[in-house]
PDB file of C-alpha atoms in Angstrom:
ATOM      1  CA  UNK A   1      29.504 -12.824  -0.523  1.00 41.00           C
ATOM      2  CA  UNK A   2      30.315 -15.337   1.576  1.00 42.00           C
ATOM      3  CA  UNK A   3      28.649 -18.229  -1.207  1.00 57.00           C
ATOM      4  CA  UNK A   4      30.506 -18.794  -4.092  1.00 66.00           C
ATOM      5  CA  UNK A   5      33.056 -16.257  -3.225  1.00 68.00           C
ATOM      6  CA  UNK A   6      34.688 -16.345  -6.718  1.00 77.00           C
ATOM      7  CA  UNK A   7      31.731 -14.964  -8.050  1.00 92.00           C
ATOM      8  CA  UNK A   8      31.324 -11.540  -8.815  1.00 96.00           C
ATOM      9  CA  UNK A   9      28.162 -10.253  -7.310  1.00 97.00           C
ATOM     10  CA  UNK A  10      27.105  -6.756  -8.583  1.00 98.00           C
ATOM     11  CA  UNK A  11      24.905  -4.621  -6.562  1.00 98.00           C
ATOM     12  CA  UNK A  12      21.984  -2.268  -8.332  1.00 98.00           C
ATOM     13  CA  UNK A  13      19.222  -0.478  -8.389  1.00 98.00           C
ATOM     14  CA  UNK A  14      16.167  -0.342 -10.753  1.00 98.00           C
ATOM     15  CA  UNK A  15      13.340   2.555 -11.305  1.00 98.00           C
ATOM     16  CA  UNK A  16      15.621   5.100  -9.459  1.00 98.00           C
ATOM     17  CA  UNK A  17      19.023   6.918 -10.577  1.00 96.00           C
ATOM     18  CA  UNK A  18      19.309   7.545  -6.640  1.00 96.00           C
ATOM     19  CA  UNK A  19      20.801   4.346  -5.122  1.00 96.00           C
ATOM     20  CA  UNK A  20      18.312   5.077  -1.968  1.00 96.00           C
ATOM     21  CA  UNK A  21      15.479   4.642  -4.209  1.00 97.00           C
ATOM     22  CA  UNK A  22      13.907   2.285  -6.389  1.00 98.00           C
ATOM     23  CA  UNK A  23      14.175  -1.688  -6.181  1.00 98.00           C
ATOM     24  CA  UNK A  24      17.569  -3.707  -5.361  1.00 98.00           C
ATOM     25  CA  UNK A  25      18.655  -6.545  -7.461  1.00 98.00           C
ATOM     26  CA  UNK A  26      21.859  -8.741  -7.466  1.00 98.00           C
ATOM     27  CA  UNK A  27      23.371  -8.877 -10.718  1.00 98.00           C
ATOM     28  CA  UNK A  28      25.984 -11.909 -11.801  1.00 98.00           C
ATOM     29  CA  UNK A  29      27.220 -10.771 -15.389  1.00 98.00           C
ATOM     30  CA  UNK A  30      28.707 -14.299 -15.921  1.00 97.00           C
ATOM     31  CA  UNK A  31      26.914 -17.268 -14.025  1.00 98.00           C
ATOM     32  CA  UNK A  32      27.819 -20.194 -16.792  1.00 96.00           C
ATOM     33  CA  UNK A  33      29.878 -21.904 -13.384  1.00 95.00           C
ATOM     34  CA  UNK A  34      26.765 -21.438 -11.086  1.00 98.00           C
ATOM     35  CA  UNK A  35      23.892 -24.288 -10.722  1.00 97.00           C
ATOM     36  CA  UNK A  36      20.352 -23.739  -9.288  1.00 98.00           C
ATOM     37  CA  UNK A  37      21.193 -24.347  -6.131  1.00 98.00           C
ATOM     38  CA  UNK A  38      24.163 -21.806  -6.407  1.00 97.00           C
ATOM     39  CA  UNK A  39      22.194 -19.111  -7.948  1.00 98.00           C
ATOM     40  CA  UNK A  40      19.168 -19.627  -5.056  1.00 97.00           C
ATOM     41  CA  UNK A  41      22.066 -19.412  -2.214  1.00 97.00           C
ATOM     42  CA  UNK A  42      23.594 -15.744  -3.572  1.00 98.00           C
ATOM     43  CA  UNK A  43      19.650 -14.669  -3.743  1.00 97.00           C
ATOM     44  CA  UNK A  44      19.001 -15.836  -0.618  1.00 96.00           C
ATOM     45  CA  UNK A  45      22.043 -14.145   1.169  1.00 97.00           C
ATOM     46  CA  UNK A  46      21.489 -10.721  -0.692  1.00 96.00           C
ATOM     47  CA  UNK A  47      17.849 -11.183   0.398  1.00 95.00           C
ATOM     48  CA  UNK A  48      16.588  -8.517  -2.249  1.00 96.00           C
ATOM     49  CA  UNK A  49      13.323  -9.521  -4.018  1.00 95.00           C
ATOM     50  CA  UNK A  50      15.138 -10.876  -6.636  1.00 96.00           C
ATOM     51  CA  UNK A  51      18.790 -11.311  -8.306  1.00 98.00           C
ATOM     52  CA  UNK A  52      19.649 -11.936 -12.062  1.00 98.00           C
ATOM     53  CA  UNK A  53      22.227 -14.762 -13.543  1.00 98.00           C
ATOM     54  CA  UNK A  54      23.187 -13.937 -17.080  1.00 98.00           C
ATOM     55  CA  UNK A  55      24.863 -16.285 -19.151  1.00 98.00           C
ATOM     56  CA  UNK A  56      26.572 -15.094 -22.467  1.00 96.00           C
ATOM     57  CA  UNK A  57      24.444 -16.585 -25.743  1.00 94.00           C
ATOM     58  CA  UNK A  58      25.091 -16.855 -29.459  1.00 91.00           C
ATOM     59  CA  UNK A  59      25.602 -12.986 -31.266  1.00 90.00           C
ATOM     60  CA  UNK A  60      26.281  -9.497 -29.164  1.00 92.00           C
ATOM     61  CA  UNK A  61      23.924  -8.733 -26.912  1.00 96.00           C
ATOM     62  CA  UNK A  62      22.388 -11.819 -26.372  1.00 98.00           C
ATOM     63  CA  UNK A  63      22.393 -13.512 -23.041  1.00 98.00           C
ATOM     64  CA  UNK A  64      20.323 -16.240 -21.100  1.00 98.00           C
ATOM     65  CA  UNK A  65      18.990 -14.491 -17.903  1.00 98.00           C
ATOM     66  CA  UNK A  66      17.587 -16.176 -14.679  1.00 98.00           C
ATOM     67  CA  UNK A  67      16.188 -14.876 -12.237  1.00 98.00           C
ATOM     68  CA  UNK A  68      15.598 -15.767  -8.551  1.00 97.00           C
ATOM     69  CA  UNK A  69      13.855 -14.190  -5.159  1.00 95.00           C
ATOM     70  CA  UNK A  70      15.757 -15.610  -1.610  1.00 95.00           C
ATOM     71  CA  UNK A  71      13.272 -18.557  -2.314  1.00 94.00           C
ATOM     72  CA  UNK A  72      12.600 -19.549  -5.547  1.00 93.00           C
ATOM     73  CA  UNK A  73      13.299 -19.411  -8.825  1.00 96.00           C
ATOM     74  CA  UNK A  74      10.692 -16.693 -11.084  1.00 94.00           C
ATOM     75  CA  UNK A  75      10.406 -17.033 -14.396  1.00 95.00           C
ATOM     76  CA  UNK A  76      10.604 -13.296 -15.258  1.00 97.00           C
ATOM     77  CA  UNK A  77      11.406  -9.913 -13.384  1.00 97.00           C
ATOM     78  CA  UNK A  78      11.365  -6.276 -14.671  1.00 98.00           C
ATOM     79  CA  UNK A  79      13.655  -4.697 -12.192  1.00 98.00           C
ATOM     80  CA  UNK A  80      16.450  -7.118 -12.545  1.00 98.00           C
ATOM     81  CA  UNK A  81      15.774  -7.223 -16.363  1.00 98.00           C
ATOM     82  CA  UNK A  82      16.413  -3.206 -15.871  1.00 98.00           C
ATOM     83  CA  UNK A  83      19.170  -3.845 -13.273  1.00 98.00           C
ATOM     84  CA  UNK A  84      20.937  -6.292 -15.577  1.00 98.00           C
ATOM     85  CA  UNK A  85      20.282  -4.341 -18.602  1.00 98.00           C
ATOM     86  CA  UNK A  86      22.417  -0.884 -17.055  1.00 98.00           C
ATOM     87  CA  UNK A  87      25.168  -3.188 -15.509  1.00 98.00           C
ATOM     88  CA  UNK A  88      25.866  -4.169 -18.857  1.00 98.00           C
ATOM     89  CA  UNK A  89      25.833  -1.105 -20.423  1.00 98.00           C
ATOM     90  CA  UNK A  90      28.122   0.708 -17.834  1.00 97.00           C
ATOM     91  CA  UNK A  91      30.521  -2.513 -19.181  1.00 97.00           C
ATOM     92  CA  UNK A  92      29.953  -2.032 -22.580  1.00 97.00           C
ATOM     93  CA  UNK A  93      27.780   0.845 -23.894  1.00 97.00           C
ATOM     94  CA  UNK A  94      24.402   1.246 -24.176  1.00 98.00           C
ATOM     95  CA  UNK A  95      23.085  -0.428 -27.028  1.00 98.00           C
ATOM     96  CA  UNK A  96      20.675  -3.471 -27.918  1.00 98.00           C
ATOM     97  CA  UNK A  97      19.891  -6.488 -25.752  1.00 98.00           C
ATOM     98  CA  UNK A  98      18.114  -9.637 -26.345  1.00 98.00           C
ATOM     99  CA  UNK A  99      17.051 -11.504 -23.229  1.00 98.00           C
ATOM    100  CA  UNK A 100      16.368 -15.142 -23.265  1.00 98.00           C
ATOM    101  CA  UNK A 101      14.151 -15.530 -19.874  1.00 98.00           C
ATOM    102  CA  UNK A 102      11.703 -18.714 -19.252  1.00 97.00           C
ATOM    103  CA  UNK A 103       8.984 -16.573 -20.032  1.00 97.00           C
ATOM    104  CA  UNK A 104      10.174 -16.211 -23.450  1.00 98.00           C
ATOM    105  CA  UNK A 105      12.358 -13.678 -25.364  1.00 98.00           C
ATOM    106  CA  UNK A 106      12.554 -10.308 -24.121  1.00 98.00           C
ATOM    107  CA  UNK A 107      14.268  -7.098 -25.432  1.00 98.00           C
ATOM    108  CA  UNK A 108      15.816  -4.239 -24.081  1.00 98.00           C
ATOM    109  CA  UNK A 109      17.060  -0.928 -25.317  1.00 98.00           C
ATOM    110  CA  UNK A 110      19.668   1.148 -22.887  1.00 98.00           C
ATOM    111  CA  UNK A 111      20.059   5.006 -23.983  1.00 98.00           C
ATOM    112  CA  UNK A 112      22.162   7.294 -22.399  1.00 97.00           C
ATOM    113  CA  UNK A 113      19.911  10.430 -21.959  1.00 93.00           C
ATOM    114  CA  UNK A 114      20.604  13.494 -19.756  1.00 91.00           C
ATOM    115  CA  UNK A 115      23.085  11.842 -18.104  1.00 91.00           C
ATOM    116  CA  UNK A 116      21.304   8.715 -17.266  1.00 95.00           C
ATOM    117  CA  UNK A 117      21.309   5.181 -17.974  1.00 97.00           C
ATOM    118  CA  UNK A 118      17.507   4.225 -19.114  1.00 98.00           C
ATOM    119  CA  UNK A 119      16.524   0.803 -20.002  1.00 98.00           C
ATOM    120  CA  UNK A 120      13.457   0.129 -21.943  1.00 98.00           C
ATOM    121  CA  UNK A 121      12.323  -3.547 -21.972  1.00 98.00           C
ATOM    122  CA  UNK A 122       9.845  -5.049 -24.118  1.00 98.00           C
ATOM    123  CA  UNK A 123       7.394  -7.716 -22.476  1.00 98.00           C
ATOM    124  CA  UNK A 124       6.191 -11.280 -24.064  1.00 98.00           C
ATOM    125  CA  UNK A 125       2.748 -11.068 -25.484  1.00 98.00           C
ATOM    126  CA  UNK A 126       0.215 -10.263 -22.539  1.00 98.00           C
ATOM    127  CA  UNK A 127      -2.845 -11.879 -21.194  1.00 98.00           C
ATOM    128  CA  UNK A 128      -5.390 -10.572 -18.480  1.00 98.00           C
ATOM    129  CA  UNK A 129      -8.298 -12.978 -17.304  1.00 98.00           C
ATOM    130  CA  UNK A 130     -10.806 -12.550 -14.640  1.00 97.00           C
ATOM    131  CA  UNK A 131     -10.447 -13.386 -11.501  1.00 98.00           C
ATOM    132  CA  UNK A 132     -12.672 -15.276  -9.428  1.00 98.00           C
ATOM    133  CA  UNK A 133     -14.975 -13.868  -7.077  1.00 98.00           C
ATOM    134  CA  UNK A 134     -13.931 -16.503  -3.994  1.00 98.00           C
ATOM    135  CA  UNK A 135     -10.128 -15.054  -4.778  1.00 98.00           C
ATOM    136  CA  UNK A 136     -10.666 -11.826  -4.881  1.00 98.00           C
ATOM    137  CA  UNK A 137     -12.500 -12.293  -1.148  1.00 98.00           C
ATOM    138  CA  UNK A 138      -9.620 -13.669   0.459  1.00 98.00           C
ATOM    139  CA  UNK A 139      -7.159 -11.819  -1.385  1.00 98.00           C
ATOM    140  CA  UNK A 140      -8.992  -8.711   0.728  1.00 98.00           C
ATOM    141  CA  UNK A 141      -9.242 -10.880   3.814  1.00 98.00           C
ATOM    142  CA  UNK A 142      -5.740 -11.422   3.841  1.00 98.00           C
ATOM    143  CA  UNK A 143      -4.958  -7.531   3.068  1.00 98.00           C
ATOM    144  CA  UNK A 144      -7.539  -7.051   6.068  1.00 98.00           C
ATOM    145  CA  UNK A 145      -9.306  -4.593   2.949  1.00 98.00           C
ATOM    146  CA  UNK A 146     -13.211  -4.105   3.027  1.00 98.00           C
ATOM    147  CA  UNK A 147     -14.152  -5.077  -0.386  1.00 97.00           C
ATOM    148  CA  UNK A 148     -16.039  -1.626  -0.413  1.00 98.00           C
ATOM    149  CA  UNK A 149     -12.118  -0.290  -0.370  1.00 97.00           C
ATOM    150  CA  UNK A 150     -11.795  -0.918  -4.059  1.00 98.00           C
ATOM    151  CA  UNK A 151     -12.629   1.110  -6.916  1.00 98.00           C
ATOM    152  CA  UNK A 152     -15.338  -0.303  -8.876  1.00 97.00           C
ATOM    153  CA  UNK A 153     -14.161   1.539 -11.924  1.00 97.00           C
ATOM    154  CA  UNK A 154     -11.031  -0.576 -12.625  1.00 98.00           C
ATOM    155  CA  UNK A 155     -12.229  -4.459 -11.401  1.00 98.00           C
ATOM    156  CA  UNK A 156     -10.128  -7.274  -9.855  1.00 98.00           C
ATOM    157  CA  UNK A 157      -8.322  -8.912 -13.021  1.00 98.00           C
ATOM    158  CA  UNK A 158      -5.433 -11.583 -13.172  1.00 98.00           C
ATOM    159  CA  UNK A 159      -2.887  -9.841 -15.635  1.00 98.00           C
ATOM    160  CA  UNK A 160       0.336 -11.076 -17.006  1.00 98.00           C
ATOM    161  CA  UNK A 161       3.374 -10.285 -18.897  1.00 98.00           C
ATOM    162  CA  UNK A 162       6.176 -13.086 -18.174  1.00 97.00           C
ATOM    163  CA  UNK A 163       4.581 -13.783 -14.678  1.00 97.00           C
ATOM    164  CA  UNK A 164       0.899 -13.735 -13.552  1.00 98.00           C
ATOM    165  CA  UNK A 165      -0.131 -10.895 -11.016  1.00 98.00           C
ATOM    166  CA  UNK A 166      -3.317  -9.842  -8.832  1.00 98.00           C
ATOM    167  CA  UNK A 167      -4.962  -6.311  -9.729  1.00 98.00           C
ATOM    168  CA  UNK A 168      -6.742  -4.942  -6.980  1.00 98.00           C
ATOM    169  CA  UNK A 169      -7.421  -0.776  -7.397  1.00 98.00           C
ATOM    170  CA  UNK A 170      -7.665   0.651  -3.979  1.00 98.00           C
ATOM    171  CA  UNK A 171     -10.693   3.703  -4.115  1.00 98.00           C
ATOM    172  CA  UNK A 172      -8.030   5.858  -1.693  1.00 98.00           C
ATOM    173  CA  UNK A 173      -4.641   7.006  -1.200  1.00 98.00           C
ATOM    174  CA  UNK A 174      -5.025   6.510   2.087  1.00 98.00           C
ATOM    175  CA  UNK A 175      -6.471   3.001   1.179  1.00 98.00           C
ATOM    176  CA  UNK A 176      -3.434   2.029  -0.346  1.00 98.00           C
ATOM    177  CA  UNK A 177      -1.000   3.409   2.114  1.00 98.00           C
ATOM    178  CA  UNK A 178      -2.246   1.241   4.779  1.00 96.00           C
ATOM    179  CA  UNK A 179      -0.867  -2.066   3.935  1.00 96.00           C
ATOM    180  CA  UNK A 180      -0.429  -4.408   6.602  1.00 96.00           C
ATOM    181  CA  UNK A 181      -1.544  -7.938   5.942  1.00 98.00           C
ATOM    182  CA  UNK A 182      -1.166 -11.540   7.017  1.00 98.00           C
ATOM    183  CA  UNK A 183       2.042 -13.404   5.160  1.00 98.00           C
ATOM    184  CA  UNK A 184       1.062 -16.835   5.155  1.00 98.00           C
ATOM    185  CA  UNK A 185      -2.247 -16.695   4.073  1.00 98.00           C
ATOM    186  CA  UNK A 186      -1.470 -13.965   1.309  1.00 98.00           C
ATOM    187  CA  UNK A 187       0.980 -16.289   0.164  1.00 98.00           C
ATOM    188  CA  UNK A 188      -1.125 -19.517   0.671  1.00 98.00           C
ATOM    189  CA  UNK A 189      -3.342 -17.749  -2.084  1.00 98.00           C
ATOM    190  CA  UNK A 190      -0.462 -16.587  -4.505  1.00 98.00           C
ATOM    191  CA  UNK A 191       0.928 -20.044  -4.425  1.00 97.00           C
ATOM    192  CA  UNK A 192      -2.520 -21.702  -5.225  1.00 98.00           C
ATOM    193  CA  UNK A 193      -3.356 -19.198  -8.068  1.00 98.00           C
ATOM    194  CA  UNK A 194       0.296 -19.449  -9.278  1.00 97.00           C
ATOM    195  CA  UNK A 195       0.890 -15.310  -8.671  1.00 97.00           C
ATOM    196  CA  UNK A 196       4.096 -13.577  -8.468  1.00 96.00           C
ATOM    197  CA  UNK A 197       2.938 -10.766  -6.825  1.00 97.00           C
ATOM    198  CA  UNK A 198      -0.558  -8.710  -6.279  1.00 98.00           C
ATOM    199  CA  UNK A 199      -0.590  -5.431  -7.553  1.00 98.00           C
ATOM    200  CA  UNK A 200      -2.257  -2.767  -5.418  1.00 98.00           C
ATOM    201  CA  UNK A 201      -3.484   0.144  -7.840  1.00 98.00           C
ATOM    202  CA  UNK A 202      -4.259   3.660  -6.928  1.00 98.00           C
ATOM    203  CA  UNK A 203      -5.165   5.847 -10.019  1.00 98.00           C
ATOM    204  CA  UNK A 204      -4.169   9.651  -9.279  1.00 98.00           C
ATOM    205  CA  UNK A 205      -5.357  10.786 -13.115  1.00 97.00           C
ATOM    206  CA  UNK A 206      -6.016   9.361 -16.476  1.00 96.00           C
ATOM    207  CA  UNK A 207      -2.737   8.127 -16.323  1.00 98.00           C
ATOM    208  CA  UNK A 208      -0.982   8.233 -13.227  1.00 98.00           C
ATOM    209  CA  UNK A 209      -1.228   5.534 -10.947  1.00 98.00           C
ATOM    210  CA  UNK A 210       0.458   4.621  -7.686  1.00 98.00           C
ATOM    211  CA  UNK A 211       1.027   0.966  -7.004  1.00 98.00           C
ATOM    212  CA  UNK A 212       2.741  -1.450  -4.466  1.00 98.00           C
ATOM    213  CA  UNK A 213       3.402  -4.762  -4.343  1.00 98.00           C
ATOM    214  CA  UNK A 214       3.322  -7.235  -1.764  1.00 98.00           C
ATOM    215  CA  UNK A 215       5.579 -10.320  -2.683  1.00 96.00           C
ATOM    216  CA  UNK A 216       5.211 -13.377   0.345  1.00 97.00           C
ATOM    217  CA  UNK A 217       6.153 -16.226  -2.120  1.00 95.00           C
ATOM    218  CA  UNK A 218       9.837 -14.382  -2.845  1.00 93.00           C
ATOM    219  CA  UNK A 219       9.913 -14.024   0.990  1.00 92.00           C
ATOM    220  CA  UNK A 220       9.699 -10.763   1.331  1.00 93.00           C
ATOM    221  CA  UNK A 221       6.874  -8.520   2.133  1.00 96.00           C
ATOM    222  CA  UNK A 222       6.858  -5.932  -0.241  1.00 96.00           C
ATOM    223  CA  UNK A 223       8.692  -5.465  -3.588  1.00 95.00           C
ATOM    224  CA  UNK A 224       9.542  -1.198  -3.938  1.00 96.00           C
ATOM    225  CA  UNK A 225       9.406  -1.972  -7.764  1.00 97.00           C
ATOM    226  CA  UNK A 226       7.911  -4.219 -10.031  1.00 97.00           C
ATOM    227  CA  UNK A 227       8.930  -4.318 -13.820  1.00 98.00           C
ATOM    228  CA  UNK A 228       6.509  -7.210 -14.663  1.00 98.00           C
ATOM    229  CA  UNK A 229       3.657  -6.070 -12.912  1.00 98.00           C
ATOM    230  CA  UNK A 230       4.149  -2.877 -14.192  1.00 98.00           C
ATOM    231  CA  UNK A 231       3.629  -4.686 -17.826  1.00 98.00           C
ATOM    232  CA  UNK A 232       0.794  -6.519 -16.822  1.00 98.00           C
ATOM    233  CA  UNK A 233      -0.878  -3.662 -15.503  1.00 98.00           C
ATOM    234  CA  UNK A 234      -0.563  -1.768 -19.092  1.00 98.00           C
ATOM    235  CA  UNK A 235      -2.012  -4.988 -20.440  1.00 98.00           C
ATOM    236  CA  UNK A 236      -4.677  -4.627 -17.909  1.00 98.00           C
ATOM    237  CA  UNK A 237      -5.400  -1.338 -18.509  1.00 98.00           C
ATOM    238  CA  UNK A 238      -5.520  -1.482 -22.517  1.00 98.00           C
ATOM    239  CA  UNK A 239      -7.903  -4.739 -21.933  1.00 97.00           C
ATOM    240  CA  UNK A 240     -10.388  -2.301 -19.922  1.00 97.00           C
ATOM    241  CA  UNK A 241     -10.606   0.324 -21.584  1.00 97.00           C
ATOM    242  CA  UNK A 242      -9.029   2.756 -19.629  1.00 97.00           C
ATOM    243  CA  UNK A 243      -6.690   4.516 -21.818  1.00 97.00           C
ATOM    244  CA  UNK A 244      -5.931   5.143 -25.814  1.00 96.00           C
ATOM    245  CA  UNK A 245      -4.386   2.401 -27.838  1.00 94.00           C
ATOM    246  CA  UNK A 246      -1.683   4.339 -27.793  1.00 97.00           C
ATOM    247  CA  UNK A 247      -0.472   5.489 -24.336  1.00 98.00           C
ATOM    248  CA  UNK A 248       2.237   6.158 -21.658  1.00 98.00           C
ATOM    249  CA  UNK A 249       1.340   5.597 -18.108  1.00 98.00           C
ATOM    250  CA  UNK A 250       3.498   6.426 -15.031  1.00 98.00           C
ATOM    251  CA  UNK A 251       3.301   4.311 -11.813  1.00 98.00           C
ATOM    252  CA  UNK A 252       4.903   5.638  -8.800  1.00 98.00           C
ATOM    253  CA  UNK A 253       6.126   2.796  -6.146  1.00 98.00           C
ATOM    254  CA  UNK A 254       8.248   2.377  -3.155  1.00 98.00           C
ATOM    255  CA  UNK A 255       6.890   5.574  -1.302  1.00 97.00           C
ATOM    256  CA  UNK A 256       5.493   4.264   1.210  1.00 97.00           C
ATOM    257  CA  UNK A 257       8.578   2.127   1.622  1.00 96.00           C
ATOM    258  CA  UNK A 258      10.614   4.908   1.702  1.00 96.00           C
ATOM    259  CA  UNK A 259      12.489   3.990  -1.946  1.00 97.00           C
ATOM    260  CA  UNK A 260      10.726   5.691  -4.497  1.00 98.00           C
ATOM    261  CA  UNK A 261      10.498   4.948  -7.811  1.00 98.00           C
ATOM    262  CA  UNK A 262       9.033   5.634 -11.274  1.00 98.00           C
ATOM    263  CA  UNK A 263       8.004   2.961 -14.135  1.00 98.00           C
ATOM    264  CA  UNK A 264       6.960   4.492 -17.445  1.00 98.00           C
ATOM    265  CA  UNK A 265       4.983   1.862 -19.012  1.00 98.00           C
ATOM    266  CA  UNK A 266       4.259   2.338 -22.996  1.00 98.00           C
ATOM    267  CA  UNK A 267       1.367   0.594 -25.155  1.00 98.00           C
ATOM    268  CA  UNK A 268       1.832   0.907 -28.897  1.00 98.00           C
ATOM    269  CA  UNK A 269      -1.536   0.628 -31.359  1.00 97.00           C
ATOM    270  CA  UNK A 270      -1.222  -2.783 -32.811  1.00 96.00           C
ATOM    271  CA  UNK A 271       1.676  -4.499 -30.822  1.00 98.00           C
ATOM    272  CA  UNK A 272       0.032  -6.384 -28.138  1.00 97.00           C
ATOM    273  CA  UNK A 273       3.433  -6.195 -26.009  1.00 98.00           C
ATOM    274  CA  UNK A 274       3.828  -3.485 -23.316  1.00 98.00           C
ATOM    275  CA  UNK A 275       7.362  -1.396 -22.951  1.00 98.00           C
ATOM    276  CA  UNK A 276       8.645  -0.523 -19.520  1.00 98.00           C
ATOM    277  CA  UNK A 277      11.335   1.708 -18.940  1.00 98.00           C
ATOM    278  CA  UNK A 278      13.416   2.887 -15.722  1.00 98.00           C
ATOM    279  CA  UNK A 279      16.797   3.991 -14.647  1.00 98.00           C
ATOM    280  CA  UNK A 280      19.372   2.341 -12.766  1.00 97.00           C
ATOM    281  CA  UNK A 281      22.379   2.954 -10.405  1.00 97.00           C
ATOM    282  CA  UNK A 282      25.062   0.862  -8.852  1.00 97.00           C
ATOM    283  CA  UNK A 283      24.997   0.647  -5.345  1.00 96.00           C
ATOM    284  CA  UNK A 284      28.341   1.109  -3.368  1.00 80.00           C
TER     285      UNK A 284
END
């Protein structure tokens, strides 16, 4: 890093053990001597959707984690949550983590298992609203997506789970592998409806989906993938209906992008929060 060069800047990835796949994230185990403006100039130069700052807080396991894209500060983010969470337990041991984030308190469990490193977060209580008509239209004029695209079966909703995402269900495969849009008015939208990303849904089976996310307000165009959509889709999905109370889902992402990834996303019967879990790997 050429900012801040005494900080130590790890380098990981998140929904993949393969460092080829899955989602980047910078990781800064100790950031009590960074300020915003620090923290926003290491995202920036890493340019990966987003980077984590942990800061050690009262009790083991307990640490104050921001998190920021190469713009902006967001107030929560699953794959850095995951990233963070197997950084720490290469360091220490997997084990129990408690997460203070600005969307509110967030744990995570890391188990060793076959080898692997696998992080299980838990979310803050969920929330999925409509969305308006008049969005949803230029959220598919900026995708350049006939409205006829979409799936009737699982409708345009606002979900969220520590941030506030866009669910659009493309009807195809081929629908949802043709993603070329226009940035600024994408993110003219997001920024107006306060969104951190939208999530494109394809639904392979009952409960397989295949998702992507494009991400203009973090300045980049797509995120290869997204813990906190990923938990505001299952809040989505137990809203509508479309699976048991109790459930496990797996959404495939970063395909298309050529850095797969898998997010198994949990609902339990009577806890309104939504579990995500992935792998991680240090990169370089």
């Amino acid at each position: 890093m050429t900012a801040n060069p005494g900080t130590e800047v790890l380098h990981y990835t998140a929904f993949s053990a393969d460092p080829a796949g899955g989602n980047r994230a910078g990781v800064v185990l100790d950031a009590s001597g960074l300020d915003d403006a620090s923290m926003l100039a290491i995202a920036a130069e890493l340019g990966y959707s987003e980077s984590a700052f942990l800061t050690a807080g009262d009790g083991p396991g307990a640490y104050t984690i921001r998190y920021f894209s190469p713009k902006a500060e967001v107030s929560f983010c699953g794959h850095a949550t995951v990233a963070a969470a197997v950084a720490l337990a290469e360091r220490d041991g997997p084990g129990e983590l408690d997460f203070s984030t600005a969307a509110g308190r967030v744990p995570v469990s890391v188990v060793r298992r076959d080898g692997e490193l696998r992080a299980t977060l838990t979310s803050v209580e969920p929330s999925v609203e409509p969305a308006d008509p008049a969005d949803v239209a230029e959220a598919l004029a900026a995708l350049d997506w006939p409205a006829a695209d979409l799936d009737p079966a699982l409708p345009p909703r606002i979900a969220y789970a520590g941030a506030r995402h866009l669910v659009l269900a493309a009807a195809t495969r081929e629908r949802l592998a043709d993603l070329d849009y226009d940035f600024a008015r994408l993110e003219a939208l997001m920024h107006q409806l306060d969104l951190t990303t939208v999530q494109l849904v394809w639904r392979e089976s009952e409960r397989t989906f295949h998702v992507r996310d494009p991400f203009p307000v973090g300045g980049v165009v797509e995120d290869p993938a997204t813990g906190a959509a990923a938990a505001a889709f299952g809040a989505y999905a137990r809203e509508l209906s479309l699976v048991p109370a109790e459930a496990v889902l797996t959404l495939h992402q970063g395909a298309d992008m050529g850095r797969p990834g898998t997010l198994r996303v949990e609902l339990r019967d009577g806890d309104p929060r939504v579990r995500v879990t992935g792998t991680g790997a240090r990169i370089g």
